[in-house]
Tab-separated table of C-alpha atoms in Angstrom:
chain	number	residue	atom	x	y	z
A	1	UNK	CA	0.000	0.000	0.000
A	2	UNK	CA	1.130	3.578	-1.003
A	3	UNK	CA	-0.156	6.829	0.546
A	4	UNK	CA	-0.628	10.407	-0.381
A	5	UNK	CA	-1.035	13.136	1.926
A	6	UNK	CA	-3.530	16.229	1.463
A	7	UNK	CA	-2.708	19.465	3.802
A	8	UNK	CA	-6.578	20.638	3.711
A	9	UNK	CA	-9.850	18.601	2.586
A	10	UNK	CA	-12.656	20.808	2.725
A	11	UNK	CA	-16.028	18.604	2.677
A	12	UNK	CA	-19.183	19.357	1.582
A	13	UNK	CA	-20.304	20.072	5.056
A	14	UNK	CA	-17.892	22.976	5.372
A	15	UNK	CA	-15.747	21.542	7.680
A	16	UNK	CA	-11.514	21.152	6.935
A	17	UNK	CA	-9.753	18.034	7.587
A	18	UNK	CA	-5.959	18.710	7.812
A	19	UNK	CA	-3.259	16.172	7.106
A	20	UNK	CA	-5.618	13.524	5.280
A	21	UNK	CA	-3.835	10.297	4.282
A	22	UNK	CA	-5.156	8.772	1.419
A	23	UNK	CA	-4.090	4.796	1.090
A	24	UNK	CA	-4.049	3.291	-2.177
A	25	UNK	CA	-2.532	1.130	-4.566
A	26	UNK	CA	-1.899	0.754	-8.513
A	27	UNK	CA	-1.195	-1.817	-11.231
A	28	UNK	CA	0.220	-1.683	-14.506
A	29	UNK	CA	2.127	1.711	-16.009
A	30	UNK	CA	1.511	4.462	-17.547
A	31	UNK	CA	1.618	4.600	-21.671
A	32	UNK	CA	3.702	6.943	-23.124
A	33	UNK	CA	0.851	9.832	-23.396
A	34	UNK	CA	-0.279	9.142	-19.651
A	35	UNK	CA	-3.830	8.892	-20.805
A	36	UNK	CA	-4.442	5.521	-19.792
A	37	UNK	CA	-5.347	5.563	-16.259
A	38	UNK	CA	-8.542	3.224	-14.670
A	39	UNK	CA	-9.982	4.470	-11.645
A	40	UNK	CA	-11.557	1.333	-9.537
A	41	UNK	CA	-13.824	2.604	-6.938
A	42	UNK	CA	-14.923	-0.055	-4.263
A	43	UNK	CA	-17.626	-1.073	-2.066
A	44	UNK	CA	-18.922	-0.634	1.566
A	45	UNK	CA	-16.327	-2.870	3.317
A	46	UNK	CA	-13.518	-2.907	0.033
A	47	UNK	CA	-10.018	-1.809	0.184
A	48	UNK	CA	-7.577	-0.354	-2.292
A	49	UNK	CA	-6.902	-4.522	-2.940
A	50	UNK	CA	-8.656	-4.420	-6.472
A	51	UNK	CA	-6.226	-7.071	-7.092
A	52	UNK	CA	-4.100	-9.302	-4.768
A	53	UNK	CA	-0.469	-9.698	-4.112
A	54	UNK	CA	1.637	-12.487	-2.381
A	55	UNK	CA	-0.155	-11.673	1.585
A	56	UNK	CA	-4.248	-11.573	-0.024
A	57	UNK	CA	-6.452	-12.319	-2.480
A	58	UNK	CA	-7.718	-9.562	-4.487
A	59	UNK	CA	-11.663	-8.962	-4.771
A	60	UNK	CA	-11.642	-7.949	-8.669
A	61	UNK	CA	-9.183	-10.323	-9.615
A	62	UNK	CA	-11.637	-11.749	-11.965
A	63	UNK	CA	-11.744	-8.754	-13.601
A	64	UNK	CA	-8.404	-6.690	-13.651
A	65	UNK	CA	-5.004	-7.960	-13.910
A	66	UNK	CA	-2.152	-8.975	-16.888
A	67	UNK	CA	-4.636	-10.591	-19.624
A	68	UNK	CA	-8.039	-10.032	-17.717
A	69	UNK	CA	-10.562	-7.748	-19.387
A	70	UNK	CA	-8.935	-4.574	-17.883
A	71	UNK	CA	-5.639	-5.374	-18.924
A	72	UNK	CA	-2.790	-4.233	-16.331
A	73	UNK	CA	-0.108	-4.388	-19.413
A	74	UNK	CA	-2.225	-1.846	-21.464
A	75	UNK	CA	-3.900	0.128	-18.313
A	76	UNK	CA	-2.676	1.905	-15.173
A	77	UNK	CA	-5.287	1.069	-12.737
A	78	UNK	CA	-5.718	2.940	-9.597
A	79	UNK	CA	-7.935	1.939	-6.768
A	80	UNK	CA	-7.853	3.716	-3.001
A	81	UNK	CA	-9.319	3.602	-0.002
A	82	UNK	CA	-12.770	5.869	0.658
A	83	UNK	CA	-12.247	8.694	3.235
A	84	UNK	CA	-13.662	7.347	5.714
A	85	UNK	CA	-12.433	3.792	5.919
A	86	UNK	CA	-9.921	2.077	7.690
A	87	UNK	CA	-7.907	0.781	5.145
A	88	UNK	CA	-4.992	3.636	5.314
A	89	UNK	CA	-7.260	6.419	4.123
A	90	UNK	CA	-8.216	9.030	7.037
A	91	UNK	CA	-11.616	8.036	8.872
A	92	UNK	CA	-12.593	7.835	12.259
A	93	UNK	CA	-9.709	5.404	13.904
A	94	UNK	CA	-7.312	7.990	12.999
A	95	UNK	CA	-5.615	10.214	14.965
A	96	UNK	CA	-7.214	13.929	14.992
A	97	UNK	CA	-3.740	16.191	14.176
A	98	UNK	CA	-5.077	18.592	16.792
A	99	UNK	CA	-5.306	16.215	19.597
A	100	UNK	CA	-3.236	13.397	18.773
A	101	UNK	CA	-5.504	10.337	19.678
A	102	UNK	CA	-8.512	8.853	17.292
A	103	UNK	CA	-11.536	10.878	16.050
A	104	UNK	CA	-13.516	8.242	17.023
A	105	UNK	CA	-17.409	9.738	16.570
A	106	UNK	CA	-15.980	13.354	16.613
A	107	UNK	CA	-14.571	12.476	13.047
A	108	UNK	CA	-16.768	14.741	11.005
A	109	UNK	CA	-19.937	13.288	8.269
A	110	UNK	CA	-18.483	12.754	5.125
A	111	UNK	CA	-20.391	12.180	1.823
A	112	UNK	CA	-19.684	10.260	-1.243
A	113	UNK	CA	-18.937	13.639	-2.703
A	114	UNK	CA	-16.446	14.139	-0.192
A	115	UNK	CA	-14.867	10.705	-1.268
A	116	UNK	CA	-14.756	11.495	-4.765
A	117	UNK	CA	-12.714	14.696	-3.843
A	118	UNK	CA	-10.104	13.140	-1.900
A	119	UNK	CA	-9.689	10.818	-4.805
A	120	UNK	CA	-9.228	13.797	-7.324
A	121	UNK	CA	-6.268	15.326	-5.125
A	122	UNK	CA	-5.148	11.513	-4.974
A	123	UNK	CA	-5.013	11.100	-9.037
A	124	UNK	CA	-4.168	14.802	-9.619
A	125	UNK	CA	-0.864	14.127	-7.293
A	126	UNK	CA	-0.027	10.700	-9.399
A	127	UNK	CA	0.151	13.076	-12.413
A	128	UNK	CA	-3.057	12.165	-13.920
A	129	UNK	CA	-4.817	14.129	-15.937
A	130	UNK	CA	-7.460	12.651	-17.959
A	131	UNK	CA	-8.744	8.949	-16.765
A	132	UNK	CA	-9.513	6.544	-19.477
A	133	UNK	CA	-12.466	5.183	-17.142
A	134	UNK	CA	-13.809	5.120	-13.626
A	135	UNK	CA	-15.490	2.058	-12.787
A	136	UNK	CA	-17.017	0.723	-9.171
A	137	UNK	CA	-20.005	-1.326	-8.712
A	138	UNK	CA	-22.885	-0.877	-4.955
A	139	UNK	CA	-20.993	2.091	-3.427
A	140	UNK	CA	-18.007	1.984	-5.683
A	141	UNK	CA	-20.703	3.029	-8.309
A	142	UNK	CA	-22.258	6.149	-6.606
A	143	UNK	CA	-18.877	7.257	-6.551
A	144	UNK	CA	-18.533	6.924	-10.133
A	145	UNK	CA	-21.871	8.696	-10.845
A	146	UNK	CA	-20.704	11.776	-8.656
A	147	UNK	CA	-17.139	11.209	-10.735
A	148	UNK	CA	-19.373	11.762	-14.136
A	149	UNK	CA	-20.944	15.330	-12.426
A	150	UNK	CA	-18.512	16.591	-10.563
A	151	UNK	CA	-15.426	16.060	-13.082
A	152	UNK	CA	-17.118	15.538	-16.459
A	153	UNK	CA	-14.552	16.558	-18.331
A	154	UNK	CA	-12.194	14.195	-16.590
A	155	UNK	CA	-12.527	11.042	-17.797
A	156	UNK	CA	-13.563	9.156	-21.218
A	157	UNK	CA	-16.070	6.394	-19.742
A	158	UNK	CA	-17.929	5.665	-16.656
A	159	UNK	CA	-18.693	2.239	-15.896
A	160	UNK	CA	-21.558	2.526	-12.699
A	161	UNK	CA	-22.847	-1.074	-11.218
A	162	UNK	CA	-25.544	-2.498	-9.348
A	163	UNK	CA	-26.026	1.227	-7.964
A	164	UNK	CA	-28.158	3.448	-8.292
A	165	UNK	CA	-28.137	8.012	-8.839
A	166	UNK	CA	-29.695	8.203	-4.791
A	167	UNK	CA	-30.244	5.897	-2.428
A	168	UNK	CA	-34.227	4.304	-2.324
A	169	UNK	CA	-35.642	4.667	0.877
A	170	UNK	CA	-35.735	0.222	1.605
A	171	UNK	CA	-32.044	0.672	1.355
A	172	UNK	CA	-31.762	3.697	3.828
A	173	UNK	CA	-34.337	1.040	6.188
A	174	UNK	CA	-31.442	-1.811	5.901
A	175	UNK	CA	-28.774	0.370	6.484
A	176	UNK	CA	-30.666	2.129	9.608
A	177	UNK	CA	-31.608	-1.582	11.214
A	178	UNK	CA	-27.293	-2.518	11.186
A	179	UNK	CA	-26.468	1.402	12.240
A	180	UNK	CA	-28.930	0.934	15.146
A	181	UNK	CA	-27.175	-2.866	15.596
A	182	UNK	CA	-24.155	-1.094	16.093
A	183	UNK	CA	-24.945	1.660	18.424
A	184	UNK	CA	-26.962	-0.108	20.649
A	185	UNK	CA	-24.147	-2.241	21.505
A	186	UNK	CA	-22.957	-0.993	25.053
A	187	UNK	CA	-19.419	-1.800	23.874
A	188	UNK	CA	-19.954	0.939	21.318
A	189	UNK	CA	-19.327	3.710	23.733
A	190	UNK	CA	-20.583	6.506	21.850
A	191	UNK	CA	-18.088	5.816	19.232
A	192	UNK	CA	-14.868	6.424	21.683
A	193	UNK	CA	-13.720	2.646	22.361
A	194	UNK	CA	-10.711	3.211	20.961
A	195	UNK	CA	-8.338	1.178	21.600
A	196	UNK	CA	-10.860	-1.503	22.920
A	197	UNK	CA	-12.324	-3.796	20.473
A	198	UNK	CA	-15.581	-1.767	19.927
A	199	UNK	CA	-19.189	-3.637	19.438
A	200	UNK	CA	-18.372	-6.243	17.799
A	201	UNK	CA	-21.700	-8.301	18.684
A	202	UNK	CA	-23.122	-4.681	16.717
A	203	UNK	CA	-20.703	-5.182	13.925
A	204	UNK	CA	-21.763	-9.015	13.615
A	205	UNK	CA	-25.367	-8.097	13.591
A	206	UNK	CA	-25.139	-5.800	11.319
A	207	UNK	CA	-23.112	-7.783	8.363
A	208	UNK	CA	-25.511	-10.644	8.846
A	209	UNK	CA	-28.251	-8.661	8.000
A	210	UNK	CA	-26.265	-6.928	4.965
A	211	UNK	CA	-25.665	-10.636	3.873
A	212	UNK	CA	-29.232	-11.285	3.730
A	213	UNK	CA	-29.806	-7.690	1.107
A	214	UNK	CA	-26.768	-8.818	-0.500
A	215	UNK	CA	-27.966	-12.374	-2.009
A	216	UNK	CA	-31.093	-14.003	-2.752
A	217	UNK	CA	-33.589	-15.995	-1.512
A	218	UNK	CA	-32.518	-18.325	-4.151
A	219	UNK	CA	-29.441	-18.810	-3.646
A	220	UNK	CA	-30.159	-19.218	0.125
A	221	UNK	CA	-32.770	-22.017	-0.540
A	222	UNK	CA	-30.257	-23.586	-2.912
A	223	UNK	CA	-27.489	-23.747	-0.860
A	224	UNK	CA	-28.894	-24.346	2.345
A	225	UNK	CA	-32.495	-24.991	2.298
A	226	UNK	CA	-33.491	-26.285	6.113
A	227	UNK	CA	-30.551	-27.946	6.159
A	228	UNK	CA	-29.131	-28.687	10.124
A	229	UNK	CA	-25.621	-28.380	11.189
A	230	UNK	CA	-23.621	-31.410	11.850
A	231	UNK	CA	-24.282	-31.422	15.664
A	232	UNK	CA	-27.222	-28.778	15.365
A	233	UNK	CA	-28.622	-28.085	19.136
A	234	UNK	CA	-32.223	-27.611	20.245
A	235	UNK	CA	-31.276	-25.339	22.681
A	236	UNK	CA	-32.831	-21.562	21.808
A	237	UNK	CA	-30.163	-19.619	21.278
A	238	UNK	CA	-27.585	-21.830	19.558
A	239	UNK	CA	-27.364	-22.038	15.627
A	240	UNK	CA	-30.024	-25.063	14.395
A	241	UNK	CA	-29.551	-24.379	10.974
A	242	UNK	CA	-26.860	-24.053	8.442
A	243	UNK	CA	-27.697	-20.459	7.374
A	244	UNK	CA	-27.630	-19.138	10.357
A	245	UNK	CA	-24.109	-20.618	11.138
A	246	UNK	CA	-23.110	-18.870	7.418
A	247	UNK	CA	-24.676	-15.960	8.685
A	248	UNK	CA	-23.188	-15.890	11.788
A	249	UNK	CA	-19.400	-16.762	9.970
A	250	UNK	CA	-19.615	-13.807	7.874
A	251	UNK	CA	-20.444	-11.334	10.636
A	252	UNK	CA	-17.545	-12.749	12.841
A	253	UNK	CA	-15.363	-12.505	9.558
A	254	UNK	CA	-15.910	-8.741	9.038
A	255	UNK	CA	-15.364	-7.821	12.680
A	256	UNK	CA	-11.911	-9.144	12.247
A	257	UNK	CA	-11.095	-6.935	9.452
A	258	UNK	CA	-13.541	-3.984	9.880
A	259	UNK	CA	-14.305	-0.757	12.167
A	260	UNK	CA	-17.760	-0.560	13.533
A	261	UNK	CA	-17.361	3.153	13.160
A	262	UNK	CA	-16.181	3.308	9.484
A	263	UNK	CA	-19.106	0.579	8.725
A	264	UNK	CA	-21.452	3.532	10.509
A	265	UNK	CA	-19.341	6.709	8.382
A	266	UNK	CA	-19.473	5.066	5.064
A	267	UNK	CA	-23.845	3.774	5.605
A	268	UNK	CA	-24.079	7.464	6.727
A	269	UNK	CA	-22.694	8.337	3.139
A	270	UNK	CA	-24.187	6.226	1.492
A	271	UNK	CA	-27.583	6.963	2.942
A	272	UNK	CA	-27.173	10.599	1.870
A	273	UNK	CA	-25.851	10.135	-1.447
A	274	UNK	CA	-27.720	11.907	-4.677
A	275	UNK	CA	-26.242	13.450	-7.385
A	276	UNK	CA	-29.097	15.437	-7.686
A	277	UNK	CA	-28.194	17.258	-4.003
A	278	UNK	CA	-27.186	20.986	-4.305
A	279	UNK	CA	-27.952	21.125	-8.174
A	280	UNK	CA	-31.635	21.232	-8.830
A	281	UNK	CA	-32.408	17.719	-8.756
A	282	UNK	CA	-31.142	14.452	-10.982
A	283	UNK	CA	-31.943	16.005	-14.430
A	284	UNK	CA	-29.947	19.160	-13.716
A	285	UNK	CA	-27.207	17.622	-12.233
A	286	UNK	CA	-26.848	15.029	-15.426
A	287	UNK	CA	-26.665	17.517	-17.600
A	288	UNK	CA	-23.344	18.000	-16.460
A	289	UNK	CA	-22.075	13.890	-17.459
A	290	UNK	CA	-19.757	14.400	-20.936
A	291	UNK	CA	-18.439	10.992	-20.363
A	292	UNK	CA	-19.732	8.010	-22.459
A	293	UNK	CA	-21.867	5.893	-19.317
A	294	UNK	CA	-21.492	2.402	-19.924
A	295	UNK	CA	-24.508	1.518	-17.250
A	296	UNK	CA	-24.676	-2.596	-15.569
A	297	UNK	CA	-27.628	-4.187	-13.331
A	298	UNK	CA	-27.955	-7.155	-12.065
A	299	UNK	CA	-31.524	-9.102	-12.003
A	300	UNK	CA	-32.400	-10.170	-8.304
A	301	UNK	CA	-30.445	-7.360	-6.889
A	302	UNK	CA	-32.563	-6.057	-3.464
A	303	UNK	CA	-30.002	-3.233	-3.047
A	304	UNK	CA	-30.217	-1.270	-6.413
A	305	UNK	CA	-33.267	-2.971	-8.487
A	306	UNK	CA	-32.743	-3.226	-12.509
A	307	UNK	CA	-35.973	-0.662	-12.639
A	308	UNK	CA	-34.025	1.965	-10.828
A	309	UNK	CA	-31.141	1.482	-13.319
A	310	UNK	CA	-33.543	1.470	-16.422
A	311	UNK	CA	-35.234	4.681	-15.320
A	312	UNK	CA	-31.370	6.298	-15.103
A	313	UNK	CA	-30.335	5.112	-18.338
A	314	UNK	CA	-33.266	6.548	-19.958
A	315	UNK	CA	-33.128	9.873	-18.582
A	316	UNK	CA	-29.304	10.234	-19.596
A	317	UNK	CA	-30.585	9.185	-22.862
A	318	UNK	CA	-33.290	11.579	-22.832
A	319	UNK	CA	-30.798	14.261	-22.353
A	320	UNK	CA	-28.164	13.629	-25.225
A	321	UNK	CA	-25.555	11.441	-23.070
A	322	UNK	CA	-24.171	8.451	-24.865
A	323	UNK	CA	-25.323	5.349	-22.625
A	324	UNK	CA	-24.586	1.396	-22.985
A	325	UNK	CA	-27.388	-0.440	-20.695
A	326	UNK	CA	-26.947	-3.510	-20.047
A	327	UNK	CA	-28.333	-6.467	-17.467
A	328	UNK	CA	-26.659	-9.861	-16.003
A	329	UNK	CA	-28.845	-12.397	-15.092
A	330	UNK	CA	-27.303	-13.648	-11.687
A	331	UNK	CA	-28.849	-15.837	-8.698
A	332	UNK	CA	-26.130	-14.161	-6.475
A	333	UNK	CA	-28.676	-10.811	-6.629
A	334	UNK	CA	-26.500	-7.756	-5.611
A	335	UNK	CA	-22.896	-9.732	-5.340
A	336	UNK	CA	-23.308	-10.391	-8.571
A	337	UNK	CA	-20.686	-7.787	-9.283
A	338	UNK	CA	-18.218	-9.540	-7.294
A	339	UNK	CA	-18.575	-12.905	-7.859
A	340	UNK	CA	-19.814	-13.340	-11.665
A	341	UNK	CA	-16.916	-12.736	-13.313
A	342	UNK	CA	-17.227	-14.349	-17.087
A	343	UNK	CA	-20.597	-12.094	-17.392
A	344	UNK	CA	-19.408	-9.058	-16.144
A	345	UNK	CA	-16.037	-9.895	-18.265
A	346	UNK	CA	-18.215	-10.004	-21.678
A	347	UNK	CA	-19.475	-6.359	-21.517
A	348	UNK	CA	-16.796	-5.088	-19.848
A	349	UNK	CA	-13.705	-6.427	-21.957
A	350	UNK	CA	-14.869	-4.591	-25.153
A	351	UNK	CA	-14.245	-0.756	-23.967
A	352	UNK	CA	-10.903	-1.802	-22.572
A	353	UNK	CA	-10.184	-3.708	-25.933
């Protein structure tokens, strides 16, 4: 992992963060004209790890790397950490310059605005000046939408999805039901449990529930079904079932890895996020997008339905932008995006050709 360092971040809010690290790391080189650069923007609990090394898998691997569709040998991909993470960029387990111990909940609300700024000063300091593409699928892709308005003359292509222009208001109910996991977990301690472990019961809770939005009944039935564990217990509050010991895996897995007060930042962001905030609404604000929008939903998909997608597509259309729609057909519902590689690969691979 690299970093960068900005003096002064001013958010939306007003507010100035000083000494902002920014972590992030790249693949490939540059061509001779520079003008080959591929932003990867990444989801709720991502990293700058678009693709692995020798310590960790990487969770695009499928996508980006020497002869995958976005080709490291012909590309310079970029991919960092959102403000607000934990993953070397500045967020609230970092230490506040002015008092020297970690912002904990005194770390100030950042937007997905906000994180599309701190990744201009990141590119603009790697000596980019016009990206080929910015690509990110779930929260990766409402940073890409606010790349296309807020930069449109920065880049040639914009690749949002399974994402959506603002969040619907059954997504801002999920997110509010794992935020309320979270704080209602004594160990949370108002956000200041620094250096203790924090609520990780909270944290748990509120992954397995993001599980459940993330996949499909489907898939669930198929995989599981009312199947018992190996020794499964009658007793009421052990695990009976083998979904709710996957359930229960995958929240223990992300408390190893994640901070319950980034998780609450970056739902916070994403709850507020529309493009259409500040500039008269949607239409205005996509008036803006000069970048070809090559648009991807994914059927089954809870999060960001195909309908919201369809309606977006349309209305660019509607208003002279050059859009690509297109749909995959996945069981996985939202993780589609990360897990259905060959499909996304097909559409994908011919803009990077």
């Amino acid at each position: 992992m690299q970093k960068i360092v900005i003096d002064e971040l001013t958010l939306e809010s007003g507010e100035v963060l000083c000494q902002v690290e920014v972590g992030y790391k790249t693949y490939g080189s540059f061509d001779s004209e520079r003008n080959n650069a591929v932003l990867v923007c990444h989801a709720l609990t991502g990293d700058m790890y678009a693709v692995g090394d020798e310590e960790r898998a990487g969770w695009w691997e499928g996508l980006i790397g020497p002869g995958m569709p976005i080709d490291t040998n012909n590309y310079f991909v970029i991919c960092s950490n959102v403000l607000g993470g934990c993953y070397g960029t500045t967020g609230p387990a970092s230490c506040s310059p002015s008092t020297g111990k970690p912002y904990g909940s005194a770390f100030p609300v950042v937007t997905v605005r906000d994180m599309v700024t701190a990744q201009y000063h990141l590119v603009k300091q790697l000596g980019v000046e016009h990206l080929y593409a910015v690509i990110g699928g779930s929260m990766g892709g409402m940073q890409v939408y606010e790349w296309a308005v807020t930069y449109p003359d920065m880049m040639d292509m914009v690749i949002p999805i399974a994402t959506c222009s603002r969040l619907s208001a059954i997504s801002i109910a999920y997110n509010d039901v794992g935020r309320q996991a979270i704080c209602n977990d004594p160990e949370w301690q108002g956000g200041h449990y620094y250096p203790g472990p924090g609520p990780k019961n909270g944290l748990s809770t509120a992954r397995m529930l993001g599980m459940i939005t993330y996949r499909t009944a489907e898939l669930f039935e198929e995989r599981f079904g009312r199947s018992l564990q190996a020794k499964a217990s009658q007793h009421l509050y052990d695990t009976t079932f083998q979904i709710e010991s996957y359930l229960r895996y995958q929240g223990e897995k992300l408390v190893e890895r994640f901070d319950a007060n980034s998780y609450l930042y970056l739902l916070k962001a994403m709850d507020t996020h529309d493009i259409g905030r500040g500039r008269d609404g949607i239409e205005e604000a996509i008036k803006h997008i000069r970048a070809k929008v090559v648009s991807i939903a994914i059927t089954n998909d809870l999060l960001y339905p195909i309908e919201h997608q369809e309606e977006m597509a349309e209305l660019m259309k509607k208003n002279g932008i050059e859009v690509d729609f297109y749909t995959i057909d996945s069981k996985y519902g939202h993780d589609g995006f990360l897990v259905e590689f060959q499909k996304m690969a097909r559409i994908v691979a011919p803009y990077f050709a």
